[in-house]
């Protein structure tokens, strides 16, 4: 039960953090005007969140589920920070 | 993957069916609006120029001191002009133009199809509801993809002979067939629904890129010196030379009668995928063009086209019917999946804990409320529209309350009755209310099937006929449930 709760938390919140960080990173690196980049960055983010949900429940255990979402989210955050 | 598909499908399916069913009804929101205001039936709008003259005259008479006027011109889906104004104390008034007399009609207060749209998009719960629906939408994408992944096994099962398991087989086939046939539609409709809310869902990107993408223009201030408003028909004709005849569908006038008045015309979008309205603003006194807005940034056009795909305004009645049928298929897919969960677990399994058996029995009852209860609430909303007094205070609120009261009443009913009886009774009542809706319409209005069919008024007749069609399907389903062989779940509810 605790495993399911931790995976669900990863799917919902970890997945959102990754999707939002991905959108920011894409917005940061796209050579478009600001409003255009913001739209283009957010468009694919829901597919990222969907993949994150599948990952959270398909991977070996809850620790891996969280780590596999937060590490790429941190990477995306760094790209966004550098691109700002 | 199978585990995720089963459990996420069950728990979220309870919300998803309602979201899919109300979204499917929203496809015909304007038709439902019109059906729900019989006071407006029969008034056929004259040509645009004449409508505009009548509207301008009526507004000057009734709302001369208003801060803002708006005129929604009649279209194919709603043949009556809708007139609204905002008074200096910020009160908002809505009336309809009677083309025969040029006076303003008051129609019964109703949210019409807007109720289904609001429930579909945010469960009548504002921003928190929108976030919840969006989370469920992402989950549905994951459920659909996981369903595709486990589909390989289902395909093998298709050709496996499973004696004595015909009921489960039928539900699995129903679930798989409706899922596979319209899978691209489901992926498209869920994703575009998320894109339509993406500015709210992903607010950080716009902030990060440097503020919200579109800044609202400041309203011009009134000067306090009066000046007559330019005649509207000439300005509409000017805009339509650019956009095409009949393409102006909405007008907004700020500070009518003031020297600082402006008139903004908006282009209709029902001839194209992009959902952004072009607009042109004129000086309200001289009729000079002040500025025109056309959104031509490529990314915004992509986003706007995806919104257009979701709202289905671009392809006329044929496209709306296609969306309606695909939406119904989605509702059937979800319902069959929910029923499959309980049918699969009706066989006795000695290794199962009693708590598990109790949960399965409860799940079957929640299924009744989440499927039959929602259908019952939807048709009850149509009945409330005809039965509540036309002049009642807070009338639109009461219609929506009727929807929720009926839905909530379905829960104790399902809990108290044996599951199978609960299915039959709720489906049966919903079927009866659907089949009797045309009779109720005939008892309360003059625009019922006996009048609308000979006249070929499909706008109104379509609602009655669709209710009959859905009523027949629900009655057939109730009969099937009543006739199916006794299963173990019913035996479980009455332990010896």
Coordinates of C-alpha atoms in Angstrom, one line a residue:
Chain A
X1 CA 0.0 0.0 0.0
X2 CA 2.8 2.4 0.9
X3 CA 4.5 1.5 -2.4
X4 CA 1.3 2.3 -4.3
X5 CA 1.0 5.6 -2.5
X6 CA 4.6 6.6 -3.1
X7 CA 4.3 5.7 -6.8
X8 CA 1.0 7.6 -7.1
X9 CA 2.7 10.6 -5.5
X10 CA 5.6 10.3 -8.0
X11 CA 3.1 10.0 -10.9
X12 CA 1.0 13.0 -9.9
X13 CA 3.5 15.5 -8.4
X14 CA 6.9 14.2 -9.6
X15 CA 5.3 13.9 -13.1
X16 CA 4.0 17.5 -12.9
X17 CA 7.4 18.9 -11.7
X18 CA 9.1 17.1 -14.6
X19 CA 6.6 18.3 -17.2
X20 CA 6.8 21.9 -16.0
X21 CA 10.6 21.8 -15.9
X22 CA 10.7 20.3 -19.4
X23 CA 8.4 23.1 -20.6
X24 CA 10.7 25.7 -19.0
X25 CA 13.9 24.1 -20.5
X26 CA 12.3 24.0 -24.0
X27 CA 11.1 27.6 -23.6
X28 CA 14.6 28.6 -22.7
X29 CA 16.4 27.0 -25.6
X30 CA 14.0 27.6 -28.5
X31 CA 15.1 30.4 -30.7
X32 CA 11.6 32.0 -30.8
X33 CA 10.1 35.2 -29.5
X34 CA 9.1 34.9 -25.8
X35 CA 5.4 34.3 -26.1
X36 CA 5.9 31.9 -29.0
X37 CA 8.6 29.9 -27.1
X38 CA 6.3 29.8 -24.0
X39 CA 3.5 28.2 -26.0
X40 CA 5.8 25.8 -27.8
X41 CA 7.5 24.8 -24.6
X42 CA 4.2 23.9 -22.9
X43 CA 2.6 22.1 -25.8
X44 CA 4.5 18.8 -25.5
X45 CA 4.6 18.9 -21.6
X46 CA 1.5 16.9 -21.2
X47 CA 3.0 14.0 -23.2
X48 CA 6.0 14.2 -20.8
X49 CA 3.6 14.0 -17.9
X50 CA 1.9 11.0 -19.4
X51 CA 5.2 9.2 -19.9
X52 CA 6.1 10.0 -16.3
X53 CA 2.9 8.4 -15.0
X54 CA 3.7 5.2 -17.0
X55 CA 7.3 5.3 -15.7
X56 CA 6.2 5.7 -12.1
X57 CA 4.2 2.5 -12.2
X58 CA 6.4 0.4 -14.6
X59 CA 9.7 0.8 -12.8
X60 CA 11.1 -1.5 -10.1
X61 CA 10.3 0.4 -6.9
X62 CA 9.0 3.7 -5.6
X63 CA 12.5 5.1 -5.0
X64 CA 13.5 4.5 -8.6
X65 CA 10.1 6.1 -9.6
X66 CA 10.9 9.3 -7.8
X67 CA 14.6 9.4 -8.7
X68 CA 13.8 8.8 -12.4
X69 CA 11.5 11.8 -12.4
X70 CA 13.4 14.3 -10.2
X71 CA 16.8 13.8 -11.7
X72 CA 15.7 14.7 -15.3
X73 CA 13.6 17.5 -13.8
X74 CA 16.7 18.9 -12.1
X75 CA 18.6 18.7 -15.4
X76 CA 15.7 20.5 -17.2
X77 CA 15.7 23.1 -14.4
X78 CA 19.5 23.7 -14.9
X79 CA 19.0 24.1 -18.7
X80 CA 16.2 26.6 -18.1
X81 CA 18.4 28.5 -15.6
X82 CA 21.3 28.6 -18.1
X83 CA 19.0 29.6 -20.9
X84 CA 17.4 32.5 -19.0
Chain B
X1 CA 0.9 -2.1 -17.0
X2 CA -2.2 -4.3 -16.6
X3 CA -2.3 -3.4 -13.0
X4 CA -2.2 0.3 -13.7
X5 CA -4.8 0.0 -16.4
X6 CA -7.2 -1.9 -14.2
X7 CA -6.9 0.2 -11.0
X8 CA -6.4 3.7 -12.4
X9 CA -9.2 2.8 -14.9
X10 CA -11.6 1.8 -12.1
X11 CA -10.9 4.7 -9.7
X12 CA -10.7 7.4 -12.4
X13 CA -13.4 5.8 -14.6
X14 CA -15.9 6.8 -11.9
X15 CA -15.2 10.5 -12.8
X16 CA -14.3 9.9 -16.4
X17 CA -17.7 8.6 -17.5
X18 CA -19.4 11.8 -16.2
X19 CA -16.7 14.0 -17.9
X20 CA -17.1 12.1 -21.2
X21 CA -20.9 12.1 -21.1
X22 CA -21.2 15.8 -20.4
X23 CA -18.5 16.6 -22.9
X24 CA -20.4 14.7 -25.5
X25 CA -23.6 16.7 -24.8
X26 CA -21.5 19.9 -25.0
X27 CA -20.9 19.2 -28.7
X28 CA -24.5 20.4 -29.1
X29 CA -24.4 23.2 -26.5
X30 CA -26.0 25.9 -28.7
X31 CA -28.8 23.5 -29.8
X32 CA -29.5 22.7 -26.1
X33 CA -29.4 26.4 -25.2
X34 CA -32.0 27.1 -27.9
X35 CA -34.2 24.1 -26.9
X36 CA -34.1 25.3 -23.3
X37 CA -35.5 28.8 -24.1
X38 CA -38.8 28.1 -25.8
X39 CA -39.7 31.7 -25.4
X40 CA -37.4 32.4 -28.4
X41 CA -38.7 29.6 -30.7
X42 CA -40.4 30.7 -33.9
X43 CA -38.8 34.1 -34.1
X44 CA -36.8 33.9 -37.4
X45 CA -34.3 36.7 -37.7
X46 CA -34.5 39.2 -40.6
X47 CA -31.3 40.1 -42.7
X48 CA -28.3 41.3 -40.7
X49 CA -28.7 45.0 -41.5
X50 CA -32.3 45.0 -40.3
X51 CA -31.4 43.1 -37.2
X52 CA -28.6 45.6 -36.4
X53 CA -30.9 48.6 -36.9
X54 CA -33.6 47.1 -34.6
X55 CA -30.9 46.1 -32.0
X56 CA -29.3 49.6 -32.0
X57 CA -32.7 51.2 -31.7
X58 CA -33.8 48.9 -28.9
X59 CA -30.5 49.3 -27.0
X60 CA -30.7 53.1 -27.3
X61 CA -34.2 53.0 -25.8
X62 CA -33.5 50.5 -23.0
X63 CA -29.9 50.9 -22.2
X64 CA -29.0 54.4 -23.3
X65 CA -26.7 55.0 -20.2
X66 CA -25.0 51.6 -20.4
X67 CA -21.2 51.4 -20.2
X68 CA -21.1 48.6 -22.8
X69 CA -23.4 46.9 -25.3
X70 CA -22.9 43.6 -27.0
X71 CA -24.8 42.0 -29.8
X72 CA -24.6 38.4 -30.7
X73 CA -26.0 38.1 -34.3
X74 CA -28.2 35.2 -35.2
X75 CA -26.4 32.2 -36.7
X76 CA -27.5 28.8 -38.1
X77 CA -27.4 27.2 -34.7
X78 CA -29.3 30.0 -32.8
X79 CA -31.6 32.1 -35.0
X80 CA -32.2 34.9 -32.4
X81 CA -30.0 37.9 -31.7
X82 CA -28.8 38.0 -28.2
X83 CA -28.4 41.5 -26.7
X84 CA -26.6 42.4 -23.5
X85 CA -25.5 45.5 -21.7
X86 CA -23.5 46.5 -18.7
X87 CA -24.9 49.4 -16.6
X88 CA -22.6 51.9 -14.8
X89 CA -23.2 49.9 -11.5
X90 CA -21.6 46.9 -13.3
X91 CA -24.9 44.9 -13.5
X92 CA -25.1 42.7 -16.6
X93 CA -28.4 42.3 -18.5
X94 CA -29.3 39.8 -21.2
X95 CA -32.3 40.0 -23.6
X96 CA -33.2 38.7 -27.0
X97 CA -34.4 40.6 -30.0
X98 CA -37.9 40.0 -31.2
X99 CA -37.5 40.6 -34.9
X100 CA -41.3 41.0 -35.5
X101 CA -41.7 44.0 -33.1
X102 CA -38.1 45.2 -32.5
X103 CA -38.7 44.8 -28.8
X104 CA -36.5 42.9 -26.3
X105 CA -37.7 39.5 -25.2
X106 CA -37.0 38.0 -21.8
X107 CA -36.3 34.3 -21.9
X108 CA -36.3 32.0 -18.9
X109 CA -33.0 32.0 -17.1
X110 CA -31.0 28.9 -17.8
X111 CA -27.4 27.9 -18.3
X112 CA -28.6 25.6 -21.1
X113 CA -25.7 23.6 -22.7
X114 CA -23.3 25.8 -20.7
X115 CA -24.1 23.6 -17.6
X116 CA -22.7 20.5 -19.3
X117 CA -19.7 22.5 -20.6
X118 CA -18.9 23.8 -17.1
X119 CA -19.2 20.4 -15.5
X120 CA -17.1 18.8 -18.3
X121 CA -14.3 21.4 -18.0
X122 CA -14.3 22.1 -14.2
X123 CA -17.0 20.1 -12.4
X124 CA -18.7 23.4 -11.5
X125 CA -15.9 23.9 -9.1
X126 CA -13.8 26.7 -10.7
X127 CA -10.1 26.5 -10.8
X128 CA -9.7 23.5 -8.4
X129 CA -12.2 21.6 -10.6
X130 CA -10.2 22.5 -13.7
X131 CA -7.0 21.2 -12.1
X132 CA -8.8 18.0 -11.0
X133 CA -10.2 17.4 -14.5
X134 CA -6.8 18.1 -16.0
X135 CA -5.1 15.6 -13.7
X136 CA -7.8 13.0 -14.6
X137 CA -7.1 13.8 -18.3
X138 CA -3.4 13.1 -18.0
X139 CA -4.3 9.9 -16.2
X140 CA -6.6 9.0 -19.0
X141 CA -3.8 9.4 -21.5
X142 CA -1.7 7.1 -19.4
X143 CA -4.6 4.6 -19.1
X144 CA -5.1 4.7 -22.9
X145 CA -1.4 4.1 -23.6
X146 CA -1.2 1.3 -21.0
X147 CA -4.3 -0.2 -22.6
X148 CA -2.5 -0.2 -26.0
X149 CA 0.5 -1.9 -24.3
X150 CA -1.5 -4.7 -22.8
X151 CA -3.6 -5.0 -25.9
X152 CA -1.2 -7.6 -27.4
X153 CA -2.4 -10.0 -24.8
X154 CA -6.0 -9.1 -25.4
X155 CA -5.5 -9.8 -29.1
X156 CA -4.4 -13.3 -28.2
X157 CA -7.3 -13.7 -25.9
X158 CA -9.6 -12.9 -28.8
X159 CA -9.0 -16.3 -30.3
X160 CA -8.9 -18.2 -27.0
X161 CA -11.9 -20.4 -26.4
X162 CA -13.2 -19.7 -22.9
X163 CA -16.2 -21.9 -22.2
X164 CA -18.6 -20.7 -19.5
X165 CA -17.2 -17.2 -19.6
X166 CA -19.4 -15.6 -22.2
X167 CA -20.5 -12.6 -20.1
X168 CA -17.0 -11.5 -19.3
X169 CA -16.0 -12.1 -22.9
X170 CA -18.8 -9.8 -24.1
X171 CA -17.8 -6.9 -21.8
X172 CA -14.2 -7.3 -22.7
X173 CA -15.0 -7.3 -26.4
X174 CA -17.3 -4.2 -26.0
X175 CA -14.5 -2.4 -24.1
X176 CA -11.8 -3.3 -26.6
X177 CA -13.8 -2.6 -29.7
X178 CA -15.0 0.8 -28.6
X179 CA -11.4 1.6 -27.4
X180 CA -9.7 0.5 -30.6
X181 CA -12.2 2.0 -33.1
X182 CA -12.0 5.5 -31.8
X183 CA -8.5 5.5 -30.1
X184 CA -7.2 8.4 -32.2
X185 CA -10.2 10.4 -31.3
X186 CA -9.7 9.8 -27.6
X187 CA -6.0 10.7 -27.7
X188 CA -6.8 13.8 -29.7
X189 CA -9.7 15.0 -27.6
X190 CA -7.9 14.5 -24.3
X191 CA -4.7 16.2 -25.4
X192 CA -6.4 19.2 -27.1
X193 CA -8.5 19.6 -23.9
X194 CA -5.3 19.9 -21.9
X195 CA -3.8 22.3 -24.5
X196 CA -6.9 24.5 -24.2
X197 CA -6.1 25.0 -20.5
X198 CA -2.3 25.1 -20.9
X199 CA -1.9 28.8 -20.0
X200 CA -3.4 28.0 -16.6
X201 CA -1.8 24.5 -16.2
X202 CA 1.8 25.6 -17.1
X203 CA 1.8 29.2 -15.8
X204 CA 5.6 29.3 -15.2
X205 CA 6.6 29.1 -18.9
X206 CA 4.9 32.4 -19.7
X207 CA 6.3 34.1 -16.6
X208 CA 9.8 32.7 -17.4
X209 CA 9.5 33.9 -21.0
X210 CA 8.6 37.4 -19.7
X211 CA 5.1 38.0 -18.6
X212 CA 1.8 36.8 -20.0
X213 CA 1.7 36.5 -23.8
X214 CA -1.2 38.8 -24.4
X215 CA -1.7 42.0 -22.5
X216 CA -5.2 43.2 -22.2
X217 CA -5.8 46.6 -23.7
X218 CA -7.0 49.3 -21.4
X219 CA -10.6 50.3 -21.9
X220 CA -10.9 53.8 -23.3
X221 CA -12.4 56.2 -20.8
X222 CA -15.7 58.0 -21.4
X223 CA -15.2 61.7 -22.2
X224 CA -18.6 62.8 -20.8
X225 CA -19.6 64.7 -23.9
X226 CA -22.3 63.0 -25.8
X227 CA -22.1 62.2 -29.5
X228 CA -24.4 60.0 -31.6
X229 CA -23.2 56.4 -32.3
X230 CA -22.2 55.6 -35.9
X231 CA -24.8 53.3 -37.6
X232 CA -23.8 49.7 -37.0
X233 CA -24.9 48.2 -40.4
X234 CA -22.5 50.2 -42.4
X235 CA -19.5 49.1 -40.2
X236 CA -20.5 45.5 -40.4
X237 CA -20.8 45.7 -44.2
X238 CA -17.3 47.2 -44.2
X239 CA -15.8 44.4 -42.2
X240 CA -17.6 41.8 -44.1
X241 CA -16.1 43.0 -47.4
X242 CA -12.8 41.8 -45.9
X243 CA -14.0 38.7 -44.0
X244 CA -16.8 37.5 -46.3
X245 CA -20.6 37.8 -46.0
X246 CA -22.1 36.8 -42.7
X247 CA -18.8 36.4 -41.0
X248 CA -19.4 39.1 -38.4
X249 CA -21.2 37.4 -35.6
X250 CA -20.4 39.5 -32.5
X251 CA -20.2 43.2 -31.8
X252 CA -19.1 45.1 -28.7
X253 CA -19.8 48.8 -28.2
X254 CA -18.0 50.7 -25.3
X255 CA -19.5 53.9 -24.0
X256 CA -22.4 54.1 -26.5
X257 CA -23.5 57.7 -26.9
X258 CA -20.2 59.2 -25.6
X259 CA -17.7 61.0 -27.8
X260 CA -15.1 58.3 -26.9
X261 CA -17.3 55.3 -28.0
X262 CA -15.6 52.4 -29.8
X263 CA -17.2 49.6 -31.8
X264 CA -15.4 46.3 -32.1
X265 CA -16.5 43.6 -34.5
X266 CA -15.4 40.0 -34.1
X267 CA -15.0 37.4 -36.9
X268 CA -16.8 34.0 -36.6
X269 CA -14.5 31.0 -36.5
X270 CA -16.9 28.3 -37.8
X271 CA -15.2 28.2 -41.2
X272 CA -11.7 27.3 -40.0
X273 CA -9.8 25.3 -37.4
X274 CA -8.1 28.3 -35.7
X275 CA -10.2 29.3 -32.8
X276 CA -8.8 32.9 -32.3
X277 CA -11.3 35.6 -33.4
X278 CA -9.9 38.3 -35.6
X279 CA -11.3 41.7 -34.7
X280 CA -11.5 45.2 -36.0
X281 CA -12.2 48.3 -33.8
X282 CA -13.8 51.5 -35.1
X283 CA -14.2 54.9 -33.7
X284 CA -17.8 54.9 -32.4
X285 CA -18.6 58.3 -33.7
X286 CA -16.8 58.8 -37.0
X287 CA -16.7 55.1 -38.0
X288 CA -13.0 55.4 -38.7
X289 CA -10.9 52.2 -38.4
X290 CA -8.8 52.4 -35.2
X291 CA -7.0 49.0 -35.3
X292 CA -7.4 45.5 -36.5
X293 CA -6.2 42.4 -34.7
X294 CA -5.2 39.2 -36.5
X295 CA -3.2 36.6 -34.6
X296 CA -0.7 35.2 -37.0
X297 CA 2.1 34.0 -34.8
X298 CA 2.7 30.3 -35.8
X299 CA 2.9 28.7 -32.3
X300 CA -0.2 30.5 -31.2
X301 CA -1.9 29.4 -34.4
X302 CA -0.9 25.8 -33.6
X303 CA -2.2 26.0 -30.1
X304 CA -5.4 27.7 -31.3
X305 CA -5.9 25.0 -34.0
X306 CA -5.7 22.4 -31.3
X307 CA -8.3 24.3 -29.3
X308 CA -10.4 24.4 -32.4
X309 CA -10.1 20.6 -32.8
X310 CA -11.4 20.3 -29.2
X311 CA -14.3 22.6 -29.6
X312 CA -15.4 21.3 -33.0
X313 CA -16.9 24.5 -34.3
X314 CA -15.2 24.2 -37.7
X315 CA -17.0 21.5 -39.6
X316 CA -20.7 22.1 -39.4
X317 CA -23.4 19.7 -38.3
X318 CA -21.8 16.6 -39.9
X319 CA -18.6 17.1 -37.8
X320 CA -20.6 17.7 -34.6
X321 CA -22.4 14.4 -35.1
X322 CA -19.1 12.6 -35.7
X323 CA -17.8 14.1 -32.4
X324 CA -21.0 13.1 -30.7
X325 CA -20.8 9.5 -31.9
X326 CA -17.1 9.3 -30.9
X327 CA -17.9 10.8 -27.5
X328 CA -20.7 8.2 -27.0
X329 CA -18.2 5.5 -28.0
X330 CA -15.8 6.8 -25.4
X331 CA -18.6 6.8 -22.7
X332 CA -19.4 3.2 -23.7
X333 CA -15.7 2.2 -23.5
X334 CA -15.4 3.6 -20.0
X335 CA -18.7 2.1 -18.9
X336 CA -17.8 -1.3 -20.3
X337 CA -14.4 -1.2 -18.7
X338 CA -16.0 -0.4 -15.3
X339 CA -18.5 -3.2 -15.6
X340 CA -15.8 -5.6 -16.8
X341 CA -13.9 -5.0 -13.5
X342 CA -16.8 -6.3 -11.4
X343 CA -17.9 -9.1 -13.9
X344 CA -14.3 -10.4 -13.8
X345 CA -14.4 -10.7 -10.1
X346 CA -17.7 -12.4 -9.6
X347 CA -16.3 -15.9 -9.8
X348 CA -15.6 -17.2 -6.3
X349 CA -11.9 -17.2 -5.3
X350 CA -11.2 -18.8 -2.0
X351 CA -7.8 -17.1 -1.7
X352 CA -9.4 -13.7 -1.6
X353 CA -9.8 -11.8 1.6
X354 CA -13.4 -10.9 2.7
X355 CA -12.4 -7.2 2.5
X356 CA -11.6 -7.7 -1.2
X357 CA -15.1 -9.2 -1.8
X358 CA -16.7 -6.4 0.1
X359 CA -14.8 -3.9 -2.0
X360 CA -15.9 -5.6 -5.3
X361 CA -19.5 -5.4 -4.2
X362 CA -19.2 -1.7 -3.3
X363 CA -17.4 -1.1 -6.6
X364 CA -20.4 -2.5 -8.5
X365 CA -22.7 -0.1 -6.7
X366 CA -20.4 2.9 -7.3
X367 CA -20.5 1.8 -11.0
X368 CA -24.2 2.2 -11.0
X369 CA -24.0 5.7 -9.6
X370 CA -21.1 6.7 -11.9
X371 CA -22.8 5.5 -15.0
X372 CA -26.6 5.1 -14.7
X373 CA -26.7 7.9 -12.1
X374 CA -25.0 10.4 -14.3
X375 CA -27.3 9.6 -17.2
X376 CA -30.3 10.0 -14.9
X377 CA -28.9 13.4 -13.7
X378 CA -28.4 14.6 -17.3
X379 CA -31.9 13.9 -18.4
X380 CA -33.3 15.2 -15.2
X381 CA -31.7 18.5 -16.0
X382 CA -33.7 18.7 -19.2
X383 CA -36.9 17.9 -17.2
X384 CA -36.0 20.6 -14.6
X385 CA -35.7 23.1 -17.5
X386 CA -39.3 22.5 -18.5
X387 CA -40.9 22.0 -15.0
X388 CA -39.4 24.9 -13.0
X389 CA -41.5 28.1 -13.3
X390 CA -40.1 30.4 -16.0
X391 CA -40.0 33.4 -13.8
X392 CA -38.5 31.6 -10.7
X393 CA -35.8 33.4 -8.8
X394 CA -32.3 31.9 -9.2
X395 CA -33.8 29.6 -11.8
X396 CA -30.6 28.7 -13.6
X397 CA -29.0 27.7 -10.3
X398 CA -32.0 25.5 -9.4
X399 CA -31.7 23.6 -12.8
X400 CA -28.1 22.8 -12.0
X401 CA -29.1 21.9 -8.4
X402 CA -31.7 19.5 -9.8
X403 CA -28.9 17.8 -11.8
X404 CA -26.8 17.3 -8.6
X405 CA -29.7 16.3 -6.4
X406 CA -30.8 13.6 -8.7
X407 CA -27.2 12.4 -9.0
X408 CA -26.6 12.4 -5.3
X409 CA -30.0 10.6 -4.7
X410 CA -28.7 7.8 -7.0
X411 CA -26.1 6.9 -4.4
X412 CA -28.3 5.8 -1.5
X413 CA -30.6 4.1 -4.0
X414 CA -27.7 2.0 -5.3
X415 CA -26.5 1.2 -1.8
X416 CA -29.9 0.1 -0.6
X417 CA -30.9 -2.0 -3.6
X418 CA -29.3 -5.2 -4.8
X419 CA -26.8 -4.2 -7.5
X420 CA -28.7 -5.7 -10.3
X421 CA -32.0 -4.1 -9.3
X422 CA -30.2 -0.8 -8.9
X423 CA -28.9 -1.1 -12.5
X424 CA -32.3 -1.9 -13.9
X425 CA -34.1 0.7 -12.0
X426 CA -31.7 3.6 -12.6
X427 CA -31.3 2.7 -16.3
X428 CA -35.0 2.2 -16.6
X429 CA -36.0 5.5 -15.1
X430 CA -33.4 7.3 -17.2
X431 CA -34.8 5.6 -20.3
X432 CA -38.3 6.5 -19.4
X433 CA -37.4 10.2 -18.8
X434 CA -35.6 10.2 -22.2
X435 CA -38.5 8.6 -24.0
X436 CA -41.0 10.9 -22.4
X437 CA -39.0 14.1 -22.9
X438 CA -40.8 14.9 -26.2
X439 CA -44.2 14.4 -24.4
X440 CA -43.1 16.8 -21.6
X441 CA -42.0 19.2 -24.3
X442 CA -45.4 18.9 -26.0
X443 CA -47.2 19.5 -22.6
X444 CA -45.2 22.6 -21.8
X445 CA -44.4 24.3 -25.2
X446 CA -45.8 24.7 -28.7
X447 CA -42.6 23.7 -30.3
X448 CA -42.9 19.9 -29.9
X449 CA -42.3 17.2 -32.5
X450 CA -45.8 17.4 -34.0
X451 CA -45.1 21.0 -35.0
X452 CA -41.3 21.0 -35.5
X453 CA -41.2 17.8 -37.7
X454 CA -43.7 19.0 -40.3
X455 CA -41.9 22.4 -40.4
X456 CA -38.5 20.6 -40.7
X457 CA -37.2 22.6 -37.7
X458 CA -34.3 20.2 -36.9
X459 CA -32.7 22.6 -34.5
X460 CA -35.4 21.9 -32.0
X461 CA -36.6 18.5 -33.2
X462 CA -33.0 17.2 -33.0
X463 CA -33.0 17.4 -29.2
X464 CA -36.3 15.5 -28.8
X465 CA -35.3 12.9 -31.4
X466 CA -31.8 12.4 -29.8
X467 CA -33.5 11.9 -26.4
X468 CA -35.7 9.2 -27.9
X469 CA -32.7 7.5 -29.5
X470 CA -30.7 7.5 -26.3
X471 CA -33.8 6.4 -24.4
X472 CA -34.2 3.4 -26.6
X473 CA -30.6 2.4 -26.1
X474 CA -30.9 2.7 -22.3
X475 CA -34.2 0.8 -22.3
X476 CA -32.5 -2.0 -24.3
X477 CA -29.6 -2.0 -21.9
X478 CA -31.9 -2.2 -18.9
X479 CA -33.7 -5.2 -20.5
X480 CA -30.4 -6.9 -21.2
X481 CA -29.4 -6.5 -17.5
X482 CA -32.8 -7.8 -16.4
X483 CA -32.5 -10.8 -18.6
X484 CA -28.9 -11.9 -17.9
X485 CA -28.3 -15.1 -16.0
X486 CA -28.1 -14.8 -12.2
X487 CA -24.5 -14.2 -11.2
X488 CA -22.7 -14.7 -8.0
X489 CA -22.6 -11.1 -7.0
X490 CA -26.4 -11.1 -6.4
X491 CA -26.0 -14.2 -4.4
X492 CA -23.3 -12.5 -2.4
X493 CA -25.6 -9.7 -1.3
X494 CA -28.0 -12.1 0.4
X495 CA -25.7 -14.5 2.3
X496 CA -27.5 -17.5 3.5

